């Protein structure tokens, strides 16, 4: 998390600021069991007014300035927040997460594609080589190989070959020829 | 390395849609304006509050049977129950629905029909060699 540097200093101040700050929202959200989740705790429709946005931000445990819902395109996102498309590979491995395997804290808003960004799956951590360079190198290699294979199919090149030659007069007896008759002589050479 | 002299064949790093920018190249890492620090402090306060709630439940001598994670419940609710009420037929969603739902059906019907007709024509003309298999 980006606040790693501020963590040590501000933790105590943050913990001290618990009571005065968001007292109204803190106690009810923690005390109420989520199995009796009321309508206003669950995701709802797209927020239209600033009050709805503030309420939605508070519901998702986010700052009002941080809260940004998905655009209202009718795709079914509702008021779910649009979080950064970063996979859990990028999260600090040394921080004491509540759920260390998924690097996720209790109550923290989950990305819509949470199950895609876990550490077994998509990895968005920065690559040593820029993406456009990797893509260019890969496409150059792939197209070269495909073109060469295609050319090899159109213009095959191999050593000269002739039809297969069988012994014993072209396998006269094996192919069911009459043993009493003289087999036709088959020569495969010209002198 | 002299100033202003790049090593040969070095392209500058560009941001990408699929991966994040390294922290060293991301300007947000070096932005320590007071507003940003205040924002980080507020985020930390929220995080600390949530941690406290969780730890209280976790270390409770009479712990609840399950410590439910409201974020998880909201996430699963949003992805299952909240789609239909918030869905709205728009030109974009209708177009995508046709492409992904009706498109494959029509496409594969056409492919199979064409293949079957071609085989039927070959059989009628006597050119198709029926494969023989015991199984």
Short mmCIF file of C-alpha atoms in Angstrom, two decimals:
data_model
loop_
_atom_site.label_atom_id
_atom_site.label_comp_id
_atom_site.label_asym_id
_atom_site.label_seq_id
_atom_site.Cartn_x
_atom_site.Cartn_y
_atom_site.Cartn_z
CA UNK A 1 0.00 0.00 0.00
CA UNK A 2 1.24 3.50 -0.71
CA UNK A 3 0.99 4.61 2.91
CA UNK A 4 3.76 2.24 3.97
CA UNK A 5 6.06 5.13 4.73
CA UNK A 6 3.52 6.99 6.81
CA UNK A 7 2.36 3.90 8.58
CA UNK A 8 4.59 3.99 11.62
CA UNK A 9 4.10 7.64 12.46
CA UNK A 10 0.46 8.07 11.75
CA UNK A 11 -0.87 4.79 13.14
CA UNK A 12 -1.11 6.12 16.65
CA UNK A 13 -2.62 9.36 15.51
CA UNK A 14 -5.08 7.46 13.34
CA UNK A 15 -6.08 5.17 16.14
CA UNK A 16 -6.54 8.20 18.37
CA UNK A 17 -8.68 9.84 15.75
CA UNK A 18 -11.07 6.91 15.75
CA UNK A 19 -13.53 8.16 18.26
CA UNK A 20 -14.08 11.77 17.29
CA UNK A 21 -13.86 11.24 13.54
CA UNK A 22 -16.29 8.76 12.10
CA UNK A 23 -17.92 7.73 15.35
CA UNK A 24 -21.37 7.73 13.84
CA UNK A 25 -20.48 5.27 11.12
CA UNK A 26 -17.92 3.14 12.98
CA UNK A 27 -19.96 1.57 15.73
CA UNK A 28 -23.13 0.59 13.84
CA UNK A 29 -21.22 -0.90 10.90
CA UNK A 30 -19.11 -3.09 13.16
CA UNK A 31 -21.70 -4.01 15.72
CA UNK A 32 -24.41 -5.07 13.31
CA UNK A 33 -24.15 -8.64 12.06
CA UNK A 34 -23.96 -8.65 8.30
CA UNK A 35 -26.28 -11.63 8.01
CA UNK A 36 -29.14 -9.31 8.77
CA UNK A 37 -27.78 -6.98 6.12
CA UNK A 38 -30.18 -4.18 5.58
CA UNK A 39 -30.92 -2.63 2.24
CA UNK A 40 -28.62 0.31 2.85
CA UNK A 41 -25.62 -1.93 3.53
CA UNK A 42 -25.82 -3.84 0.25
CA UNK A 43 -24.93 -2.47 -3.19
CA UNK A 44 -27.67 -0.53 -4.88
CA UNK A 45 -28.37 1.46 -8.02
CA UNK A 46 -26.08 4.07 -9.51
CA UNK A 47 -25.81 7.12 -7.23
CA UNK A 48 -27.25 10.22 -8.84
CA UNK A 49 -27.06 12.95 -6.20
CA UNK A 50 -23.96 13.95 -4.20
CA UNK A 51 -25.68 12.75 -1.03
CA UNK A 52 -26.15 9.33 -2.54
CA UNK A 53 -22.50 9.32 -3.54
CA UNK A 54 -21.42 10.21 -0.01
CA UNK A 55 -23.66 7.54 1.45
CA UNK A 56 -22.33 4.97 -1.00
CA UNK A 57 -18.73 5.93 -0.21
CA UNK A 58 -19.42 5.52 3.47
CA UNK A 59 -21.12 2.20 2.87
CA UNK A 60 -18.09 0.86 1.02
CA UNK A 61 -15.63 2.15 3.66
CA UNK A 62 -14.09 4.62 1.23
CA UNK A 63 -13.37 8.32 1.26
CA UNK A 64 -15.90 10.39 -0.64
CA UNK A 65 -13.12 11.75 -2.85
CA UNK A 66 -11.83 8.25 -3.60
CA UNK A 67 -15.23 6.81 -4.41
CA UNK A 68 -15.88 6.56 -8.13
CA UNK A 69 -18.66 4.31 -9.39
CA UNK A 70 -18.55 2.60 -12.75
CA UNK A 71 -20.10 4.73 -15.51
CA UNK A 72 -23.84 4.33 -15.74
CA UNK A 73 -23.94 2.40 -19.01
CA UNK A 74 -26.62 -0.01 -17.92
CA UNK A 75 -24.14 -2.87 -17.62
CA UNK A 76 -25.30 -3.83 -14.15
CA UNK A 77 -22.51 -2.40 -12.00
CA UNK A 78 -24.84 -0.21 -9.96
CA UNK A 79 -23.01 1.86 -7.36
CA UNK A 80 -20.10 -0.52 -6.96
CA UNK A 81 -16.84 1.43 -6.74
CA UNK A 82 -14.36 1.37 -9.55
CA UNK A 83 -11.03 0.51 -7.98
CA UNK A 84 -7.58 0.49 -9.59
CA UNK A 85 -6.99 -2.48 -11.86
CA UNK A 86 -4.05 -3.75 -9.87
CA UNK A 87 -3.55 -7.40 -9.08
CA UNK A 88 -2.63 -8.68 -5.63
CA UNK A 89 0.86 -9.47 -6.80
CA UNK A 90 1.60 -5.79 -6.43
CA UNK A 91 0.51 -5.53 -2.83
CA UNK A 92 3.11 -5.37 -0.09
CA UNK A 93 4.11 -8.93 0.84
CA UNK A 94 5.48 -7.82 4.19
CA UNK A 95 2.43 -6.00 5.53
CA UNK A 96 0.27 -7.86 8.06
CA UNK A 97 -2.83 -8.45 5.99
CA UNK A 98 -5.91 -9.87 7.69
CA UNK A 99 -6.05 -12.45 4.91
CA UNK A 100 -2.40 -12.94 3.92
CA UNK A 101 -2.98 -15.35 1.04
CA UNK A 102 -5.18 -12.89 -0.85
CA UNK A 103 -3.43 -9.81 0.61
CA UNK A 104 -6.75 -8.33 1.60
CA UNK A 105 -7.93 -6.59 4.75
CA UNK A 106 -11.26 -7.18 6.43
CA UNK A 107 -13.82 -4.66 5.27
CA UNK A 108 -11.67 -3.29 2.49
CA UNK A 109 -13.70 -2.76 -0.72
CA UNK A 110 -13.00 -5.61 -3.10
CA UNK A 111 -12.34 -5.05 -6.75
CA UNK A 112 -15.13 -6.15 -9.09
CA UNK A 113 -12.64 -8.59 -10.67
CA UNK A 114 -11.24 -9.68 -7.30
CA UNK A 115 -11.20 -13.34 -8.26
CA UNK A 116 -9.22 -12.50 -11.38
CA UNK A 117 -6.53 -10.50 -9.60
CA UNK A 118 -5.60 -13.09 -6.97
CA UNK A 119 -2.05 -14.31 -6.90
CA UNK A 120 -2.80 -17.48 -8.83
CA UNK A 121 -4.12 -15.55 -11.78
CA UNK A 122 -3.64 -12.25 -13.58
CA UNK A 123 -0.49 -10.38 -12.61
CA UNK A 124 -0.31 -6.67 -13.36
CA UNK A 125 3.01 -5.94 -11.66
CA UNK A 126 5.36 -3.77 -13.71
CA UNK A 127 7.43 -5.68 -16.22
CA UNK A 128 11.19 -5.11 -16.55
CA UNK A 129 10.75 -4.56 -20.27
CA UNK A 130 8.07 -2.19 -21.47
CA UNK A 131 4.92 -3.80 -22.79
CA UNK A 132 5.13 -2.28 -26.23
CA UNK A 133 8.69 -3.57 -26.70
CA UNK A 134 7.70 -7.09 -25.63
CA UNK A 135 4.71 -6.98 -27.93
CA UNK A 136 6.81 -5.80 -30.83
CA UNK A 137 9.44 -8.49 -30.33
CA UNK A 138 6.84 -11.20 -29.96
CA UNK A 139 4.91 -10.16 -33.07
CA UNK A 140 8.11 -9.89 -35.12
CA UNK A 141 9.14 -13.40 -34.09
CA UNK A 142 5.68 -14.88 -34.58
CA UNK A 143 5.13 -13.32 -37.98
CA UNK A 144 8.59 -14.36 -39.17
CA UNK A 145 7.98 -17.96 -38.15
CA UNK A 146 4.50 -18.04 -39.67
CA UNK A 147 5.67 -16.51 -42.94
CA UNK A 148 8.54 -18.96 -43.20
CA UNK A 149 6.26 -21.90 -42.47
CA UNK A 150 3.76 -20.65 -45.02
CA UNK A 151 6.45 -20.24 -47.65
CA UNK A 152 7.67 -23.74 -46.84
CA UNK A 153 4.21 -25.09 -47.52
CA UNK A 154 3.81 -23.25 -50.81
CA UNK A 155 7.33 -23.92 -52.06
CA UNK A 156 8.40 -27.20 -50.47
CA UNK A 157 12.04 -28.04 -50.68
CA UNK A 158 13.42 -31.54 -50.18
CA UNK A 159 15.95 -33.90 -51.72
CA UNK A 160 14.84 -35.56 -55.00
CA UNK A 161 12.72 -38.69 -54.41
CA UNK A 162 11.35 -41.42 -56.65
CA UNK A 163 8.61 -44.01 -56.22
CA UNK A 164 9.32 -46.84 -53.77
CA UNK A 165 10.88 -49.90 -55.30
CA UNK A 166 9.88 -53.35 -54.05
CA UNK A 167 12.05 -56.48 -54.54
CA UNK A 168 11.09 -59.90 -55.94
CA UNK A 169 9.57 -58.55 -59.13
CA UNK A 170 7.52 -55.98 -57.32
CA UNK A 171 6.43 -58.58 -54.69
CA UNK A 172 4.77 -60.77 -57.32
CA UNK A 173 4.18 -63.78 -55.06
CA UNK A 174 3.26 -61.73 -52.00
CA UNK A 175 0.64 -59.88 -53.95
CA UNK A 176 -1.04 -63.14 -54.89
CA UNK A 177 0.66 -63.90 -58.19
CA UNK A 178 0.43 -67.42 -59.65
CA UNK A 179 3.61 -69.33 -58.59
CA UNK A 180 3.53 -71.58 -61.65
CA UNK A 181 3.61 -68.66 -64.10
CA UNK A 182 6.62 -66.58 -64.92
CA UNK A 183 6.45 -63.24 -63.09
CA UNK A 184 6.69 -60.12 -65.27
CA UNK A 185 10.15 -58.70 -65.03
CA UNK A 186 10.21 -55.24 -63.45
CA UNK A 187 13.30 -53.10 -63.81
CA UNK A 188 13.71 -49.81 -62.07
CA UNK A 189 16.87 -48.67 -63.86
CA UNK A 190 17.92 -47.55 -67.25
CA UNK A 191 21.39 -48.02 -68.54
CA UNK B 1 26.99 7.61 -19.03
CA UNK B 2 27.28 11.18 -20.25
CA UNK B 3 24.31 13.39 -19.66
CA UNK B 4 21.80 13.27 -22.49
CA UNK B 5 23.48 10.23 -24.08
CA UNK B 6 21.16 7.24 -24.18
CA UNK B 7 22.55 3.72 -24.47
CA UNK B 8 22.05 2.34 -27.98
CA UNK B 9 18.69 0.74 -28.86
CA UNK B 10 17.03 1.90 -25.63
CA UNK B 11 13.39 2.86 -25.92
CA UNK B 12 11.83 4.80 -23.09
CA UNK B 13 9.39 2.95 -20.88
CA UNK B 14 5.78 3.66 -21.80
CA UNK B 15 2.70 3.09 -19.63
CA UNK B 16 0.52 0.18 -20.65
CA UNK B 17 -3.10 -0.79 -20.24
CA UNK B 18 -2.29 -4.24 -18.90
CA UNK B 19 0.47 -3.67 -16.36
CA UNK B 20 1.26 -0.93 -13.91
CA UNK B 21 4.05 1.57 -14.26
CA UNK B 22 7.09 0.83 -12.07
CA UNK B 23 7.07 2.90 -8.90
CA UNK B 24 10.26 4.67 -9.94
CA UNK B 25 8.67 6.01 -13.11
CA UNK B 26 5.27 6.77 -11.65
CA UNK B 27 4.91 10.45 -10.76
CA UNK B 28 2.41 9.63 -8.05
CA UNK B 29 5.19 8.17 -5.90
CA UNK B 30 7.01 11.48 -5.75
CA UNK B 31 3.94 13.60 -5.17
CA UNK B 32 4.03 14.35 -1.45
CA UNK B 33 1.90 17.48 -1.42
CA UNK B 34 0.03 18.20 1.81
CA UNK B 35 -3.27 17.26 0.18
CA UNK B 36 -1.93 13.88 -0.78
CA UNK B 37 -0.57 13.29 2.71
CA UNK B 38 -3.90 14.28 4.24
CA UNK B 39 -5.68 11.91 1.91
CA UNK B 40 -3.29 9.12 2.86
CA UNK B 41 -3.85 9.90 6.52
CA UNK B 42 -7.62 9.67 6.08
CA UNK B 43 -7.28 6.37 4.25
CA UNK B 44 -5.07 5.12 7.03
CA UNK B 45 -7.64 6.16 9.60
CA UNK B 46 -10.33 4.16 7.82
CA UNK B 47 -8.01 1.20 7.52
CA UNK B 48 -7.07 1.42 11.20
CA UNK B 49 -10.71 1.54 12.21
CA UNK B 50 -11.52 -1.54 10.14
CA UNK B 51 -8.48 -3.36 11.52
CA UNK B 52 -9.61 -2.54 15.04
CA UNK B 53 -13.11 -3.89 14.39
CA UNK B 54 -11.69 -7.05 12.95
CA UNK B 55 -9.16 -7.60 15.70
CA UNK B 56 -11.81 -7.03 18.36
CA UNK B 57 -13.94 -9.77 16.87
CA UNK B 58 -10.97 -12.04 16.29
CA UNK B 59 -9.57 -11.79 19.82
CA UNK B 60 -12.93 -11.85 21.52
CA UNK B 61 -12.85 -14.42 24.36
CA UNK B 62 -16.39 -15.33 23.31
CA UNK B 63 -15.90 -15.15 19.57
CA UNK B 64 -18.76 -15.31 17.09
CA UNK B 65 -19.04 -18.46 15.02
CA UNK B 66 -18.14 -16.67 11.80
CA UNK B 67 -16.63 -13.24 11.40
CA UNK B 68 -18.50 -12.05 8.34
CA UNK B 69 -16.71 -9.73 6.01
CA UNK B 70 -19.22 -7.11 4.82
CA UNK B 71 -16.97 -6.24 1.90
CA UNK B 72 -17.10 -9.82 0.70
CA UNK B 73 -20.87 -9.95 1.12
CA UNK B 74 -21.26 -6.71 -0.80
CA UNK B 75 -18.97 -7.98 -3.54
CA UNK B 76 -20.85 -11.22 -4.01
CA UNK B 77 -24.20 -9.43 -3.78
CA UNK B 78 -23.14 -6.89 -6.39
CA UNK B 79 -21.99 -9.59 -8.77
CA UNK B 80 -25.08 -11.75 -8.44
CA UNK B 81 -28.18 -9.99 -7.17
CA UNK B 82 -27.47 -6.44 -8.18
CA UNK B 83 -26.95 -7.02 -11.89
CA UNK B 84 -30.55 -7.47 -12.97
CA UNK B 85 -31.99 -4.46 -11.09
CA UNK B 86 -29.27 -2.15 -12.37
CA UNK B 87 -29.19 -3.46 -15.92
CA UNK B 88 -30.66 -1.18 -18.57
CA UNK B 89 -31.09 -1.99 -22.27
CA UNK B 90 -29.01 0.56 -24.14
CA UNK B 91 -27.71 0.43 -27.71
CA UNK B 92 -24.35 -0.81 -26.42
CA UNK B 93 -25.72 -3.52 -24.16
CA UNK B 94 -28.21 -4.65 -26.82
CA UNK B 95 -25.47 -4.85 -29.42
CA UNK B 96 -23.18 -6.80 -27.13
CA UNK B 97 -26.04 -9.10 -26.16
CA UNK B 98 -26.69 -9.90 -29.80
CA UNK B 99 -23.01 -10.45 -30.54
CA UNK B 100 -22.29 -12.74 -27.62
CA UNK B 101 -25.62 -14.53 -27.21
CA UNK B 102 -27.19 -14.85 -30.65
CA UNK B 103 -24.05 -14.54 -32.75
CA UNK B 104 -22.43 -17.86 -31.81
CA UNK B 105 -25.70 -19.76 -32.32
CA UNK B 106 -26.17 -18.38 -35.81
CA UNK B 107 -22.50 -18.77 -36.66
CA UNK B 108 -22.22 -22.39 -35.66
CA UNK B 109 -25.57 -23.26 -37.26
CA UNK B 110 -24.27 -21.82 -40.53
CA UNK B 111 -20.97 -23.68 -40.22
CA UNK B 112 -22.60 -27.03 -39.52
CA UNK B 113 -25.22 -26.54 -42.21
CA UNK B 114 -22.58 -25.69 -44.79
CA UNK B 115 -20.51 -28.70 -43.79
CA UNK B 116 -23.44 -31.08 -43.91
CA UNK B 117 -24.62 -29.77 -47.26
CA UNK B 118 -21.16 -30.18 -48.72
CA UNK B 119 -20.94 -33.75 -47.48
CA UNK B 120 -24.44 -34.50 -48.77
CA UNK B 121 -23.52 -33.16 -52.20
CA UNK B 122 -20.38 -35.29 -52.30
CA UNK B 123 -22.29 -38.41 -51.30
CA UNK B 124 -24.92 -37.79 -53.97
CA UNK B 125 -22.23 -37.38 -56.58
CA UNK B 126 -20.59 -40.53 -55.29
CA UNK B 127 -17.32 -38.80 -54.49
CA UNK B 128 -17.45 -39.20 -50.70
CA UNK B 129 -15.66 -42.23 -49.27
CA UNK B 130 -17.64 -43.30 -46.23
CA UNK B 131 -15.24 -43.97 -43.38
CA UNK B 132 -15.54 -47.48 -41.95
CA UNK B 133 -15.05 -47.86 -38.21
CA UNK B 134 -15.89 -50.75 -35.95
CA UNK B 135 -16.40 -48.52 -32.94
#
